[in-house]
Coordinates of N, CA and C in Angstrom, one line a residue:
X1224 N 0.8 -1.2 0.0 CA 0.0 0.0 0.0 C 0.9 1.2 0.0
X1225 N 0.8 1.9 -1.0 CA 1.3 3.4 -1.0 C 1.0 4.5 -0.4
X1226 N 1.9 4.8 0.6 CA 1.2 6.5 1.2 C 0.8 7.7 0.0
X1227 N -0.3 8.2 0.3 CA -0.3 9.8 0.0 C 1.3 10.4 0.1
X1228 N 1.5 11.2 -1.7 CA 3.1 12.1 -1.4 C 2.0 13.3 -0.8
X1229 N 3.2 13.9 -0.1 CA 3.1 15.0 0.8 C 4.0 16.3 0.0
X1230 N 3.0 17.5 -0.4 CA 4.1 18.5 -1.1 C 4.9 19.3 -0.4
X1231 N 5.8 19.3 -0.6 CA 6.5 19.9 0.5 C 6.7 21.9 0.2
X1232 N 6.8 22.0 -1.1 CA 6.6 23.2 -1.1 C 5.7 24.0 -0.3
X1233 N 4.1 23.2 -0.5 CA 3.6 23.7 -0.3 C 3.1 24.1 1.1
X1234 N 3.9 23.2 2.0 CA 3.9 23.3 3.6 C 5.3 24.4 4.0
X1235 N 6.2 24.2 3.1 CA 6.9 25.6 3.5 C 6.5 26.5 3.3
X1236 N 6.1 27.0 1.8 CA 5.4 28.6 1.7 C 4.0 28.9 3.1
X1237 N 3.1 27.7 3.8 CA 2.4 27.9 4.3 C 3.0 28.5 5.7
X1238 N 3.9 27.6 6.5 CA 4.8 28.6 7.6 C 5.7 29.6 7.3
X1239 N 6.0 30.0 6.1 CA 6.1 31.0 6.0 C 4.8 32.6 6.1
X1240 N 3.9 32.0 5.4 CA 2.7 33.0 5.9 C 2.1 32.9 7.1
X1241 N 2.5 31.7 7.6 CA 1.9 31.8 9.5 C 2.9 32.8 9.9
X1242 N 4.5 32.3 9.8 CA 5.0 33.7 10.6 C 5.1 34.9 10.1
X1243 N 4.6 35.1 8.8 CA 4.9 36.2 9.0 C 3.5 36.9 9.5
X1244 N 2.8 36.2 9.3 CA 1.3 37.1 10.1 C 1.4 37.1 11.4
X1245 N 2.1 36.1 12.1 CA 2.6 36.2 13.6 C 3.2 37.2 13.7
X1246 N 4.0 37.9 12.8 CA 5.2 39.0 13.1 C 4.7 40.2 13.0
X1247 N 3.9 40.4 11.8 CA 2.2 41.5 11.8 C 1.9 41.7 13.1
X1248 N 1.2 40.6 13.6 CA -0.1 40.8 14.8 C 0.8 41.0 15.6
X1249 N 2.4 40.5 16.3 CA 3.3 40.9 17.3 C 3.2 42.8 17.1
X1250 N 4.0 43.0 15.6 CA 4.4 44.7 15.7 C 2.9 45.2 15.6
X1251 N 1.8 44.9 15.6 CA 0.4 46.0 15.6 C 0.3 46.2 17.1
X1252 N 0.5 45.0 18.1 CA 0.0 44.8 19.2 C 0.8 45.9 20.2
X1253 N 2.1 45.7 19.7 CA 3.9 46.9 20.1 C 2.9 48.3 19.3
X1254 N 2.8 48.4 18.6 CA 2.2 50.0 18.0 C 1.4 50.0 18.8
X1255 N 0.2 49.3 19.2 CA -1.0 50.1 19.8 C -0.5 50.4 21.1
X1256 N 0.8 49.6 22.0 CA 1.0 49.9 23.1 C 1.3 51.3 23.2
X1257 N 2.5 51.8 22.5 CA 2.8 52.9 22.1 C 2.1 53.7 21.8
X1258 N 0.8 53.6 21.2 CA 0.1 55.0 20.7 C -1.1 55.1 22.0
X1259 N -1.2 54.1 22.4 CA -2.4 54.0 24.0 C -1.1 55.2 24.8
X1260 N 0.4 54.8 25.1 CA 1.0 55.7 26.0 C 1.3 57.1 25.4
X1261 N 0.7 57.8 24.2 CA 1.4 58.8 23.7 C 0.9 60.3 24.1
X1262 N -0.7 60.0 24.8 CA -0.8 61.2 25.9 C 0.0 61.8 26.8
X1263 N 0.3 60.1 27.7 CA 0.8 60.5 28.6 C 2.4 61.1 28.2
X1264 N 3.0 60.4 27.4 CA 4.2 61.4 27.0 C 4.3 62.3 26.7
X1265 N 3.3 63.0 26.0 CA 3.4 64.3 25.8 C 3.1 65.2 27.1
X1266 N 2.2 64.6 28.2 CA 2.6 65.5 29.5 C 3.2 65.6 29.6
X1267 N 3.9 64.4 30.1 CA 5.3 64.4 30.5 C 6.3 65.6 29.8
X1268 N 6.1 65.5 28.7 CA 7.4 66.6 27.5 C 7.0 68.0 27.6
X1269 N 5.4 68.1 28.2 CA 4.7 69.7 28.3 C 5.4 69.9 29.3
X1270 N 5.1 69.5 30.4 CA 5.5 69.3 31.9 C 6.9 69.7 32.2
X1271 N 7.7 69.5 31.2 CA 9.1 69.2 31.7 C 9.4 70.6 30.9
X1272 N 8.8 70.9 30.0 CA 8.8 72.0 29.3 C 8.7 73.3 30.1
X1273 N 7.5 73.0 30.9 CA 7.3 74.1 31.8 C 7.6 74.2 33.0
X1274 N 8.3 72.9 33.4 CA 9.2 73.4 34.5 C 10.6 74.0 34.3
X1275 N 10.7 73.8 33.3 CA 12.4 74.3 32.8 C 12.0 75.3 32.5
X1276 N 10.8 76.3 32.2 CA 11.1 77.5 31.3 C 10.6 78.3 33.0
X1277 N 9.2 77.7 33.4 CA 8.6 78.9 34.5 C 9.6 78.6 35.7
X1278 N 9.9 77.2 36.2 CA 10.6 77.0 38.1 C 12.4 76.8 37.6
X1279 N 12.9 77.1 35.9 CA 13.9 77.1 35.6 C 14.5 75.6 36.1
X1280 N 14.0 74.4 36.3 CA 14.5 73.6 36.6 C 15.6 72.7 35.0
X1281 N 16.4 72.6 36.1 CA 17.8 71.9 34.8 C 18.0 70.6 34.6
X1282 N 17.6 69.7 36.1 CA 17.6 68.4 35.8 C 16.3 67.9 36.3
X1283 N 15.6 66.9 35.7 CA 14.3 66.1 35.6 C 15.0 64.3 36.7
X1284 N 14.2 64.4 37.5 CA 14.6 63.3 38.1 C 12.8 62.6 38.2
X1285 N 12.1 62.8 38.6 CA 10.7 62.4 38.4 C 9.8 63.1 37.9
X1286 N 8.3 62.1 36.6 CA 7.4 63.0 36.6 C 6.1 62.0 37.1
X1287 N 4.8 62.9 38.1 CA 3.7 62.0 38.4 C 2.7 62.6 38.0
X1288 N 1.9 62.3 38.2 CA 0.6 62.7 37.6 C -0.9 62.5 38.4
X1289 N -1.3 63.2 39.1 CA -2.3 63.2 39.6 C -3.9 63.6 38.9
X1290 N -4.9 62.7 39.5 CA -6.0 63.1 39.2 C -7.8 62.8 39.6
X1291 N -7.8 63.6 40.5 CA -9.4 63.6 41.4 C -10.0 64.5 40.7
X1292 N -10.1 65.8 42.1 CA -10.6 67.0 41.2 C -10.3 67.5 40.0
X1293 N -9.2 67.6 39.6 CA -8.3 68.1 39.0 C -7.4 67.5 39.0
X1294 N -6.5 67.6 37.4 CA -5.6 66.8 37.1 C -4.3 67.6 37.2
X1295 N -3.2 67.1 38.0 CA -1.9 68.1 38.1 C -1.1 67.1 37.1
X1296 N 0.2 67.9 36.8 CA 1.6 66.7 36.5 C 2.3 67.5 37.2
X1297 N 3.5 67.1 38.0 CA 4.2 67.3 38.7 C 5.7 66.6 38.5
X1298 N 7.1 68.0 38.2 CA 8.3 67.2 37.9 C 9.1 67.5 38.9
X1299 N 9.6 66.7 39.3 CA 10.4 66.4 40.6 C 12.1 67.0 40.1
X1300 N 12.6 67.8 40.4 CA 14.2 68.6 39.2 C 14.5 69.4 40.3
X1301 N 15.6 69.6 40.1 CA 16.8 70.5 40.6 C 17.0 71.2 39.7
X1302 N 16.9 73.0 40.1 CA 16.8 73.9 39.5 C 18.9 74.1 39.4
X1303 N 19.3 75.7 39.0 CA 20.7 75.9 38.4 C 21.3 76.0 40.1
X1304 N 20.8 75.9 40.8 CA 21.8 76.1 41.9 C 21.3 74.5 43.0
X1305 N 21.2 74.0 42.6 CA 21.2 72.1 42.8 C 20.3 72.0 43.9
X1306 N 18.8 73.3 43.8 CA 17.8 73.0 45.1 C 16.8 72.1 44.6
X1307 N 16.7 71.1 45.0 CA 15.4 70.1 45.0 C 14.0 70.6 45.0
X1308 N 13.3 70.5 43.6 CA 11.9 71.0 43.7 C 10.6 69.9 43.3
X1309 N 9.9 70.3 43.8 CA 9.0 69.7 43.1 C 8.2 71.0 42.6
X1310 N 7.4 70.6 40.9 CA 7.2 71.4 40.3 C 5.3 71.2 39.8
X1311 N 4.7 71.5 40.6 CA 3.2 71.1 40.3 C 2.4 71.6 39.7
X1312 N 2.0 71.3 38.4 CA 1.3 72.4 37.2 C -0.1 72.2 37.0
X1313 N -0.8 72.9 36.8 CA -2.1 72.7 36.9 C -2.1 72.2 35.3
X1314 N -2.9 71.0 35.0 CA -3.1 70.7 33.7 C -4.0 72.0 32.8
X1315 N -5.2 72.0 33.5 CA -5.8 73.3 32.7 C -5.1 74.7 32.5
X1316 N -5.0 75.0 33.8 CA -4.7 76.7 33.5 C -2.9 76.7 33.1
X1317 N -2.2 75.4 33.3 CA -0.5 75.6 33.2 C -0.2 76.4 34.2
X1318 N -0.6 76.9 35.6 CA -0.4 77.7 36.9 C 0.7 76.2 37.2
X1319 N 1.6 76.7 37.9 CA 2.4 76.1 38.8 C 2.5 76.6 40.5
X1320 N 3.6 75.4 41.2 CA 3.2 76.1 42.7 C 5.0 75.3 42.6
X1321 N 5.8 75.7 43.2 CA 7.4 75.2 43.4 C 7.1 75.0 44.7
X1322 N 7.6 73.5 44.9 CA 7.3 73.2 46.3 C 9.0 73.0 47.2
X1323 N 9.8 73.4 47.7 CA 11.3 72.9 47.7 C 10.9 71.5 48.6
X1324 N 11.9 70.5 47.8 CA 11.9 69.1 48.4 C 11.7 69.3 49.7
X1325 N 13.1 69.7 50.5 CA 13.5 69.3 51.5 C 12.6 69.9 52.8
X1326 N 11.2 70.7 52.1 CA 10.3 71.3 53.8 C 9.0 69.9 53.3
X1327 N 9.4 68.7 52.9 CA 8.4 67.9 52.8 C 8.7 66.7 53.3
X1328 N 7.4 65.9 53.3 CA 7.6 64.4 53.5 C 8.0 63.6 52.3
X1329 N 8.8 62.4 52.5 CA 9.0 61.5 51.3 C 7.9 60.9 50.3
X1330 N 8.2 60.8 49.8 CA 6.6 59.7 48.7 C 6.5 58.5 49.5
X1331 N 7.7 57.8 50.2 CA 7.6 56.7 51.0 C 6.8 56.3 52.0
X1332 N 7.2 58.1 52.5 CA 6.2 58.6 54.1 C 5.0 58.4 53.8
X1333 N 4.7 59.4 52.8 CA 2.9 59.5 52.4 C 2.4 57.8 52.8
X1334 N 3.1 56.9 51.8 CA 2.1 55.4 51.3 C 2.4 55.0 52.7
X1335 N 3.1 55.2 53.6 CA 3.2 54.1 54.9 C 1.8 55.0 55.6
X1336 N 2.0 56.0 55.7 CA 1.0 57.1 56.4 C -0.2 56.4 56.0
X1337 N -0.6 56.6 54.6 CA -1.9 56.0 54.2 C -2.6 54.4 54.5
X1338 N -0.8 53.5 54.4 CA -1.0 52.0 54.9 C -1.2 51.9 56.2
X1339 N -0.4 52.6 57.2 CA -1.1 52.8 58.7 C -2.6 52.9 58.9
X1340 N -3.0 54.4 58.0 CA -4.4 54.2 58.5 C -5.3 53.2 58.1
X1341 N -5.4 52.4 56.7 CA -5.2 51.4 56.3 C -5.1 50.2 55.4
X1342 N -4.9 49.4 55.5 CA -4.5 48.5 55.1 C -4.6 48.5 53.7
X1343 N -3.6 48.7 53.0 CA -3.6 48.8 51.3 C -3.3 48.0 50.7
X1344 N -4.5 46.8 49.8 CA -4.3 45.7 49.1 C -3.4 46.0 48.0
X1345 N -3.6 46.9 47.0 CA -2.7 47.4 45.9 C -2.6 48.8 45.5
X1346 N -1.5 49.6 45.9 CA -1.2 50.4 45.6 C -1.0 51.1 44.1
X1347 N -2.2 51.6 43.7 CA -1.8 52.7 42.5 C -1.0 53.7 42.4
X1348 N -1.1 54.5 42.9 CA 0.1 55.9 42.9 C -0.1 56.5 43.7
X1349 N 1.0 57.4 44.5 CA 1.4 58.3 45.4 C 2.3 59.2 44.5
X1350 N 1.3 60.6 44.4 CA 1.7 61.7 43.6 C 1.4 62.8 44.3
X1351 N 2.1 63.7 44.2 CA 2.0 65.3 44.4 C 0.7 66.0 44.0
X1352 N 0.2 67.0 44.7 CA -0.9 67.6 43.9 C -1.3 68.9 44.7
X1353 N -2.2 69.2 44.4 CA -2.7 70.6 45.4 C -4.0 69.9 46.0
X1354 N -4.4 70.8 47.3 CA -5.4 70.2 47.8 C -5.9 71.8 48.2
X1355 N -6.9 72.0 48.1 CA -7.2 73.3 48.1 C -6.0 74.8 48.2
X1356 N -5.5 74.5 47.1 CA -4.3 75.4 47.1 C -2.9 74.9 48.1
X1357 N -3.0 73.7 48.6 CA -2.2 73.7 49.5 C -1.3 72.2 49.4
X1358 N -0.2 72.0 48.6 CA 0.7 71.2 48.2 C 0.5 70.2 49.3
X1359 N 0.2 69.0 48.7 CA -0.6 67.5 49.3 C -0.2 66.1 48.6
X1360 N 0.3 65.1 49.3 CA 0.3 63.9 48.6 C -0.9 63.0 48.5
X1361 N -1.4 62.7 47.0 CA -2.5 61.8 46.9 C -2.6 60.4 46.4
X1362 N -2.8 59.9 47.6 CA -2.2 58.6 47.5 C -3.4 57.4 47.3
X1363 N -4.0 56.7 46.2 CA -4.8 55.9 45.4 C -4.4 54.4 45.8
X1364 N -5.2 53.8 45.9 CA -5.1 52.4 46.2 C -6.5 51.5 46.2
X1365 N -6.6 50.2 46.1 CA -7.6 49.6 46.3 C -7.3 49.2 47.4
X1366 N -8.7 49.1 48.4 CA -8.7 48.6 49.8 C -8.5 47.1 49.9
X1367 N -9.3 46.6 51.0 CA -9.2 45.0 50.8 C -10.1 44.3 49.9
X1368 N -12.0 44.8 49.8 CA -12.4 44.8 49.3 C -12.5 45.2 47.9
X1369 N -11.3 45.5 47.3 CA -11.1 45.6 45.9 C -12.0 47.3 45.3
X1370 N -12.4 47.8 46.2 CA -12.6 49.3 46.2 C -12.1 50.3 46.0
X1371 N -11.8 51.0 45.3 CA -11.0 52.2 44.9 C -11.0 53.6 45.7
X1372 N -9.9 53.9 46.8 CA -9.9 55.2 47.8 C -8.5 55.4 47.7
X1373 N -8.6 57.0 48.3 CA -7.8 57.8 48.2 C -7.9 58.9 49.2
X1374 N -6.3 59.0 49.8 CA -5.6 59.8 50.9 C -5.1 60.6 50.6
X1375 N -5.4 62.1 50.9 CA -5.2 63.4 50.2 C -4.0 63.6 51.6
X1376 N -2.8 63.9 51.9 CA -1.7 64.0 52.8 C -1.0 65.0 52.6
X1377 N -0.9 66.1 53.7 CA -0.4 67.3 53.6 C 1.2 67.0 53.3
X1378 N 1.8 67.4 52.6 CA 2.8 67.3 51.7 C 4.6 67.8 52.6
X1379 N 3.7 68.5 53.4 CA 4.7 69.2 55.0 C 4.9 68.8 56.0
X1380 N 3.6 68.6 56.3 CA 3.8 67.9 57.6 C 3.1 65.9 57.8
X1381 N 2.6 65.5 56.9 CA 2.6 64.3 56.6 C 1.1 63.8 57.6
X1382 N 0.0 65.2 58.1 CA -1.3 64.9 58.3 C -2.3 64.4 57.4
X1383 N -3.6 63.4 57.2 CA -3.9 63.5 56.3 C -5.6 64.4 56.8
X1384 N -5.4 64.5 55.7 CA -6.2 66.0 55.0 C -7.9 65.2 55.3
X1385 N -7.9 63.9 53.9 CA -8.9 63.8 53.4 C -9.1 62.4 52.9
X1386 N -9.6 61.2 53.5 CA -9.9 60.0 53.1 C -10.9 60.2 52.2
X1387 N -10.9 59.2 51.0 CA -12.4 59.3 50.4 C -12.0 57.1 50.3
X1388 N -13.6 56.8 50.6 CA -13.2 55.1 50.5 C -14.5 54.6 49.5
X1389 N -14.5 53.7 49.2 CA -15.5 52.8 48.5 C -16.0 53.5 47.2
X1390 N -15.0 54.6 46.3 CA -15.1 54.7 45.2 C -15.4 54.2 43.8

Protein backbone atom coordinates (compact mmCIF):
# COMPACT_ATOMS: atom_id res chain seq x y z
CA UNK A 1 0.00 0.00 0.00
CA UNK A 2 1.33 3.42 -0.97
CA UNK A 3 1.20 6.50 1.25
CA UNK A 4 -0.25 9.79 -0.01
CA UNK A 5 3.05 12.08 -1.43
CA UNK A 6 3.14 15.03 0.82
CA UNK A 7 4.13 18.55 -1.12
CA UNK A 8 6.46 19.90 0.50
CA UNK A 9 6.62 23.20 -1.15
CA UNK A 10 3.62 23.70 -0.34
CA UNK A 11 3.93 23.32 3.61
CA UNK A 12 6.90 25.64 3.54
CA UNK A 13 5.40 28.57 1.71
CA UNK A 14 2.42 27.86 4.27
CA UNK A 15 4.77 28.58 7.61
CA UNK A 16 6.13 30.99 6.05
CA UNK A 17 2.72 33.00 5.94
CA UNK A 18 1.87 31.81 9.52
CA UNK A 19 4.96 33.67 10.58
CA UNK A 20 4.92 36.23 8.98
CA UNK A 21 1.26 37.15 10.13
CA UNK A 22 2.62 36.22 13.56
CA UNK A 23 5.15 38.96 13.11
CA UNK A 24 2.21 41.48 11.79
CA UNK A 25 -0.11 40.75 14.78
CA UNK A 26 3.27 40.93 17.30
CA UNK A 27 4.36 44.71 15.70
CA UNK A 28 0.40 45.99 15.58
CA UNK A 29 0.01 44.75 19.22
CA UNK A 30 3.88 46.90 20.09
CA UNK A 31 2.18 49.98 18.04
CA UNK A 32 -1.04 50.13 19.82
CA UNK A 33 1.01 49.93 23.13
CA UNK A 34 2.80 52.86 22.11
CA UNK A 35 0.15 54.98 20.67
CA UNK A 36 -2.45 54.02 23.97
CA UNK A 37 0.99 55.67 25.98
CA UNK A 38 1.39 58.79 23.70
CA UNK A 39 -0.80 61.19 25.86
CA UNK A 40 0.81 60.49 28.56
CA UNK A 41 4.24 61.35 27.02
CA UNK A 42 3.37 64.34 25.78
CA UNK A 43 2.55 65.53 29.50
CA UNK A 44 5.29 64.45 30.50
CA UNK A 45 7.38 66.63 27.48
CA UNK A 46 4.68 69.70 28.29
CA UNK A 47 5.46 69.34 31.86
CA UNK A 48 9.12 69.23 31.73
CA UNK A 49 8.79 71.97 29.31
CA UNK A 50 7.27 74.13 31.81
CA UNK A 51 9.22 73.42 34.48
CA UNK A 52 12.40 74.31 32.76
CA UNK A 53 11.07 77.52 31.29
CA UNK A 54 8.58 78.94 34.54
CA UNK A 55 10.59 76.99 38.08
CA UNK A 56 13.93 77.14 35.57
CA UNK A 57 14.51 73.61 36.65
CA UNK A 58 17.83 71.94 34.82
CA UNK A 59 17.61 68.36 35.77
CA UNK A 60 14.31 66.13 35.65
CA UNK A 61 14.58 63.26 38.13
CA UNK A 62 10.69 62.36 38.43
CA UNK A 63 7.44 63.00 36.59
CA UNK A 64 3.71 61.96 38.38
CA UNK A 65 0.61 62.70 37.60
CA UNK A 66 -2.31 63.16 39.65
CA UNK A 67 -6.00 63.07 39.21
CA UNK A 68 -9.44 63.60 41.45
CA UNK A 69 -10.55 67.05 41.23
CA UNK A 70 -8.28 68.14 38.96
CA UNK A 71 -5.57 66.76 37.07
CA UNK A 72 -1.85 68.07 38.10
CA UNK A 73 1.58 66.67 36.52
CA UNK A 74 4.21 67.26 38.69
CA UNK A 75 8.25 67.16 37.94
CA UNK A 76 10.44 66.43 40.56
CA UNK A 77 14.17 68.57 39.24
CA UNK A 78 16.80 70.52 40.59
CA UNK A 79 16.80 73.94 39.52
CA UNK A 80 20.73 75.86 38.40
CA UNK A 81 21.82 76.05 41.91
CA UNK A 82 21.19 72.11 42.84
CA UNK A 83 17.79 73.00 45.07
CA UNK A 84 15.43 70.11 44.98
CA UNK A 85 11.95 71.04 43.69
CA UNK A 86 9.02 69.69 43.06
CA UNK A 87 7.16 71.38 40.34
CA UNK A 88 3.21 71.14 40.32
CA UNK A 89 1.34 72.39 37.17
CA UNK A 90 -2.11 72.66 36.90
CA UNK A 91 -3.08 70.70 33.73
CA UNK A 92 -5.79 73.31 32.73
CA UNK A 93 -4.68 76.67 33.50
CA UNK A 94 -0.51 75.62 33.22
CA UNK A 95 -0.36 77.65 36.94
CA UNK A 96 2.37 76.11 38.79
CA UNK A 97 3.24 76.10 42.65
CA UNK A 98 7.40 75.25 43.43
CA UNK A 99 7.31 73.20 46.30
CA UNK A 100 11.31 72.87 47.69
CA UNK A 101 11.94 69.12 48.36
CA UNK A 102 13.52 69.32 51.51
CA UNK A 103 10.25 71.31 53.84
CA UNK A 104 8.38 67.93 52.82
CA UNK A 105 7.57 64.40 53.51
CA UNK A 106 8.98 61.54 51.25
CA UNK A 107 6.61 59.74 48.73
CA UNK A 108 7.56 56.70 51.03
CA UNK A 109 6.22 58.58 54.08
CA UNK A 110 2.91 59.47 52.44
CA UNK A 111 2.12 55.41 51.30
CA UNK A 112 3.19 54.12 54.92
CA UNK A 113 0.97 57.13 56.39
CA UNK A 114 -1.87 56.03 54.22
CA UNK A 115 -0.96 51.99 54.86
CA UNK A 116 -1.09 52.81 58.70
CA UNK A 117 -4.43 54.18 58.48
CA UNK A 118 -5.21 51.40 56.34
CA UNK A 119 -4.49 48.50 55.15
CA UNK A 120 -3.59 48.81 51.31
CA UNK A 121 -4.31 45.70 49.07
CA UNK A 122 -2.72 47.36 45.88
CA UNK A 123 -1.16 50.45 45.58
CA UNK A 124 -1.83 52.68 42.52
CA UNK A 125 0.11 55.93 42.91
CA UNK A 126 1.44 58.35 45.38
CA UNK A 127 1.68 61.71 43.64
CA UNK A 128 1.98 65.29 44.41
CA UNK A 129 -0.85 67.56 43.94
CA UNK A 130 -2.74 70.57 45.44
CA UNK A 131 -5.43 70.20 47.77
CA UNK A 132 -7.23 73.28 48.12
CA UNK A 133 -4.29 75.36 47.13
CA UNK A 134 -2.23 73.74 49.52
CA UNK A 135 0.66 71.25 48.25
CA UNK A 136 -0.64 67.47 49.31
CA UNK A 137 0.30 63.88 48.57
CA UNK A 138 -2.55 61.82 46.91
CA UNK A 139 -2.24 58.61 47.45
CA UNK A 140 -4.84 55.86 45.44
CA UNK A 141 -5.09 52.37 46.24
CA UNK A 142 -7.60 49.59 46.34
CA UNK A 143 -8.66 48.64 49.75
CA UNK A 144 -9.23 44.99 50.82
CA UNK A 145 -12.36 44.79 49.32
CA UNK A 146 -11.11 45.55 45.87
CA UNK A 147 -12.63 49.32 46.21
CA UNK A 148 -11.02 52.21 44.92
CA UNK A 149 -9.88 55.19 47.85
CA UNK A 150 -7.78 57.80 48.21
CA UNK A 151 -5.65 59.81 50.92
CA UNK A 152 -5.16 63.35 50.15
CA UNK A 153 -1.67 64.03 52.78
CA UNK A 154 -0.38 67.26 53.65
CA UNK A 155 2.84 67.30 51.68
CA UNK A 156 4.66 69.15 54.97
CA UNK A 157 3.83 67.94 57.61
CA UNK A 158 2.58 64.31 56.65
CA UNK A 159 -1.30 64.89 58.34
CA UNK A 160 -3.87 63.51 56.30
CA UNK A 161 -6.15 65.95 55.04
CA UNK A 162 -8.93 63.76 53.43
CA UNK A 163 -9.93 59.97 53.09
CA UNK A 164 -12.41 59.25 50.41
CA UNK A 165 -13.22 55.15 50.50
CA UNK A 166 -15.50 52.78 48.45
CA UNK A 167 -15.10 54.74 45.17
Amino acid sequence: MKLPSVNVKYIKKSYKWIIFLIFIIILMIIGFFLWARQPLANAKSQAKGIAEKKAKIVKFDKFFMSDLNRTYYTIQGKDKYQNENYVIIDKKTGNINIVPLKNTISQDSATNIANSRININKLISTAPTLFNNKPAWLVSYFDNKNKLCYITIDLKNGKVIQSISNV
